Structure formats: C-alpha cells, structure tokens
Rosetta silent file (secondary structure, phi, psi, omega in degrees, C-alpha in Angstrom):
SEQUENCE: MMDEEVEMMEHEHSKHPIEPNADKERMLKRLRRVEGQIRGLQNMVQDDRYCVDILIQISAVQAALKKVGYSLLEHHAKTCVVHDIKNGKEEETLNELMKVIDQYAKS
SCORE:     score description
SCORE:     0.000 S_00000001
   1 L     0.000  141.832  179.781   74.497   -6.049   84.855 S_00000001
   2 L   -72.961  153.841 -179.047   74.965   -9.729   84.160 S_00000001
   3 H   -56.789  -38.833 -179.620   78.359  -11.289   84.946 S_00000001
   4 H   -62.366  -39.524  179.388   78.918  -11.994   81.251 S_00000001
   5 H   -66.126  -42.547  179.046   78.376   -8.322   80.423 S_00000001
   6 H   -63.471  -43.652  178.998   80.812   -7.211   83.115 S_00000001
   7 H   -59.578  -42.748 -179.240   83.346   -9.735   81.884 S_00000001
   8 H   -64.315  -39.236 -179.462   82.954   -8.443   78.342 S_00000001
   9 H   -65.674  -29.786 -177.902   83.436   -4.856   79.516 S_00000001
  10 L   -90.067    6.629  179.854   86.660   -5.832   81.252 S_00000001
  11 L   -57.450  162.440 -175.413   87.976   -7.520   78.112 S_00000001
  12 H   -61.857   -9.096  176.132   91.419   -6.510   76.954 S_00000001
  13 H   -61.865  -21.172 -179.909   89.875   -3.921   74.639 S_00000001
  14 H   -62.689  -11.077  178.204   89.893   -1.657   77.680 S_00000001
  15 H   -74.945  -10.280 -179.734   93.592   -1.190   76.905 S_00000001
  16 L  -102.037   94.655 -177.439   92.584    1.074   74.010 S_00000001
  17 L   -69.161  164.694  176.511   91.674    4.413   75.602 S_00000001
  18 L   -75.077  116.037  179.764   89.454    6.958   73.928 S_00000001
  19 L  -133.677  160.891   -9.875   91.800    9.145   71.924 S_00000001
  20 L   -71.358  177.466 -176.657   92.507   11.805   70.940 S_00000001
  21 H   -57.266  -29.858  179.090   91.723   13.954   73.925 S_00000001
  22 H   -61.323  -40.334  178.001   89.261   15.999   71.836 S_00000001
  23 H   -64.722  -43.217 -179.993   87.089   12.886   71.403 S_00000001
  24 H   -63.815  -44.321 -179.869   87.248   12.144   75.105 S_00000001
  25 H   -64.439  -38.461  178.146   86.381   15.731   76.024 S_00000001
  26 H   -62.874  -43.085  179.504   83.458   15.745   73.579 S_00000001
  27 H   -66.316  -43.692  178.594   82.120   12.545   75.125 S_00000001
  28 H   -63.271  -37.738  178.098   82.582   13.842   78.674 S_00000001
  29 H   -62.537  -43.656  178.197   80.822   17.084   77.725 S_00000001
  30 H   -63.569  -41.750 -179.886   77.843   15.109   76.408 S_00000001
  31 H   -66.218  -37.007  176.721   77.763   12.951   79.540 S_00000001
  32 H   -65.178  -37.126  177.586   77.853   16.029   81.761 S_00000001
  33 H   -63.223  -43.524  177.708   74.928   17.431   79.787 S_00000001
  34 H   -61.917  -42.702  178.294   73.017   14.174   80.366 S_00000001
  35 H   -58.268  -42.193  177.312   73.910   14.353   84.048 S_00000001
  36 H   -64.621  -39.149  177.858   72.450   17.862   84.177 S_00000001
  37 H   -63.609  -38.908  179.704   69.305   16.686   82.417 S_00000001
  38 H   -67.406  -39.976  175.201   68.890   13.911   84.983 S_00000001
  39 H   -61.156  -39.019  176.556   69.281   16.404   87.820 S_00000001
  40 H   -61.918  -39.436  176.572   66.606   18.460   86.095 S_00000001
  41 H   -61.708  -43.637  178.451   64.367   15.391   86.012 S_00000001
  42 H   -59.032  -42.217  178.831   64.861   14.886   89.734 S_00000001
  43 H   -65.384  -39.454  179.184   63.829   18.491   90.319 S_00000001
  44 H   -61.245  -43.403  178.605   60.781   18.076   88.089 S_00000001
  45 H   -65.557  -46.537  179.842   59.634   15.071   90.119 S_00000001
  46 H   -57.664  -37.743 -177.202   60.398   16.846   93.392 S_00000001
  47 L   -87.792    8.390  179.133   58.384   19.868   92.226 S_00000001
  48 L    55.747   44.202  179.223   55.420   17.694   91.182 S_00000001
  49 L   -70.300  162.859 -178.772   55.641   18.794   87.562 S_00000001
  50 L   -59.421  132.774 -175.515   53.162   17.585   84.966 S_00000001
  51 H   -53.986  -42.710 -178.171   53.777   13.918   84.034 S_00000001
  52 H   -62.188  -40.414  177.752   53.859   14.605   80.296 S_00000001
  53 H   -62.320  -40.406  178.575   56.596   17.217   80.751 S_00000001
  54 H   -65.564  -44.262  179.784   58.644   14.714   82.759 S_00000001
  55 H   -62.433  -39.347  177.400   58.138   12.014   80.135 S_00000001
  56 H   -62.798  -41.414  178.958   59.263   14.366   77.366 S_00000001
  57 H   -67.569  -38.548  176.015   62.408   15.160   79.348 S_00000001
  58 H   -59.948  -43.110  178.502   63.054   11.447   79.971 S_00000001
  59 H   -60.381  -40.494  178.749   62.821   10.882   76.222 S_00000001
  60 H   -64.806  -40.600  178.432   65.372   13.649   75.629 S_00000001
  61 H   -63.807  -45.267  179.609   67.765   12.091   78.162 S_00000001
  62 H   -60.571  -42.839  179.757   67.431    8.664   76.544 S_00000001
  63 H   -64.187  -42.127  179.755   68.120   10.128   73.092 S_00000001
  64 H   -64.786  -42.220  179.523   71.179   12.008   74.343 S_00000001
  65 H   -67.368  -38.842  177.968   72.575    8.926   76.064 S_00000001
  66 H   -62.798  -38.592  178.575   71.925    6.797   72.989 S_00000001
  67 H   -63.299  -41.121  176.347   73.870    9.339   70.904 S_00000001
  68 H   -61.690  -43.384  179.843   76.835    9.042   73.278 S_00000001
  69 H   -62.508  -43.475  178.100   76.625    5.261   72.976 S_00000001
  70 H   -63.174  -38.676  177.903   76.596    5.333   69.180 S_00000001
  71 H   -62.571  -43.485  178.708   79.590    7.639   69.226 S_00000001
  72 H   -68.058  -38.997  177.855   81.477    5.252   71.497 S_00000001
  73 H   -62.273  -42.145  177.362   80.445    2.252   69.400 S_00000001
  74 H   -62.820  -44.879  177.938   81.768    3.983   66.279 S_00000001
  75 H   -58.886  -45.625 -179.394   85.024    4.807   68.065 S_00000001
  76 H   -59.486  -45.735 -178.876   85.347    1.203   69.226 S_00000001
  77 H   -64.165  -40.031 -176.179   84.800   -0.159   65.708 S_00000001
  78 H   -79.380  -18.685 -177.327   87.292    2.244   64.129 S_00000001
  79 H  -116.497  -69.881 -174.590   90.023    1.759   66.716 S_00000001
  80 H   -61.854  -47.492 -177.608   89.828   -1.289   68.975 S_00000001
  81 H   -64.704  -46.733  179.220   88.203   -3.620   66.454 S_00000001
  82 H   -59.460  -44.802  179.911   90.552   -2.596   63.633 S_00000001
  83 H   -58.797  -48.420 -177.400   93.567   -3.016   65.936 S_00000001
  84 H   -68.383  -36.019  177.633   92.537   -6.498   67.063 S_00000001
  85 H   -65.393  -41.557  177.428   91.695   -7.672   63.539 S_00000001
  86 H   -62.136  -25.613 -179.693   95.126   -6.504   62.346 S_00000001
  87 L   -97.720   20.000  172.060   96.592   -8.588   65.175 S_00000001
  88 L    81.040   18.030 -178.916   94.840  -11.779   64.085 S_00000001
  89 L  -108.279   42.447 -173.568   91.884  -11.780   66.459 S_00000001
  90 H   -57.110  -56.804 -173.006   89.193  -11.559   63.769 S_00000001
  91 H   -62.894  -49.601 -179.612   86.698  -14.130   65.013 S_00000001
  92 H   -59.545  -44.960 -177.153   86.892  -13.235   68.707 S_00000001
  93 H   -67.382  -44.504  179.809   86.715   -9.506   67.980 S_00000001
  94 H   -67.340  -37.117  176.032   83.830   -9.723   65.521 S_00000001
  95 H   -61.867  -44.511  178.932   81.877  -11.994   67.877 S_00000001
  96 H   -63.995  -42.306  179.139   82.334   -9.499   70.686 S_00000001
  97 H   -61.100  -43.856  179.987   81.356   -6.606   68.407 S_00000001
  98 H   -65.082  -37.408  177.733   78.182   -8.372   67.322 S_00000001
  99 H   -63.647  -43.621 -177.770   77.283   -9.112   70.960 S_00000001
 100 H   -70.674  -35.730  176.064   77.708   -5.494   71.980 S_00000001
 101 H   -64.059  -43.899  178.519   75.722   -4.269   68.953 S_00000001
 102 H   -61.393  -46.079  178.943   72.949   -6.719   69.822 S_00000001
 103 H   -60.338  -44.700 -177.512   73.000   -5.619   73.469 S_00000001
 104 H   -68.377  -37.087  179.980   72.964   -1.964   72.491 S_00000001
 105 H   -65.004  -27.810 -179.491   70.145   -2.430   69.983 S_00000001
 106 H   -76.997  -17.305 -176.534   67.966   -3.893   72.753 S_00000001
 107 L   -81.973    0.000    0.000   68.333   -0.805   74.914 S_00000001
C-alpha cells in the first residue's frame, strides 16, 4: 500500500467504529467466509485442480470481497461522512470520500 493510502486509512475517521454490533458481526461473518474460500483455493492449487475451476473460485472470492467493501463504503458514507459534514468538515470529508471511491473502483 502506498504511504498516502495508509495515511488516509489512519485518518481520524477511524474513531467511528462499525456499529451496531449486528453490522460488525455480519461483516466479520462475510470476511470469515472469504477466508474459508481462500483456504479452499490454496487446497485446490495444492491438489493440482483444473485451472478453470480455480479461476472460477477466484472470481467468487473477488465478488464476495467486493461485496464486503461496498457494505463498508455504504456504512462509512452513512455514518462517518455524515458526522464529519455535520461538524463542518464538508470539503475535506468529501475529498476523502471521492478518493476512496476512486481507489475502490479501480480494484
């Protein structure tokens, strides 16, 4: 990760945790599922499975991870961004939001 990206991740928005706990648990459940899929991919490679089957599984992992990211982006917009705009940080917050959307769209 580039230094600028790390700096952005450590921005004061990190003070806004993922709440309520149901949202956090849902996100963790999805991430655990992705983790299991990745372990499955490792096993597929280890077992010399057919390349197309591995590629299909990679595509599924990417889609699942992208879904988690969109969920987090939505949460961020509805909580952190709204909070900061209400506190007079419109320009800084919107610039950061646009950067993260641009970064995410490239992935």
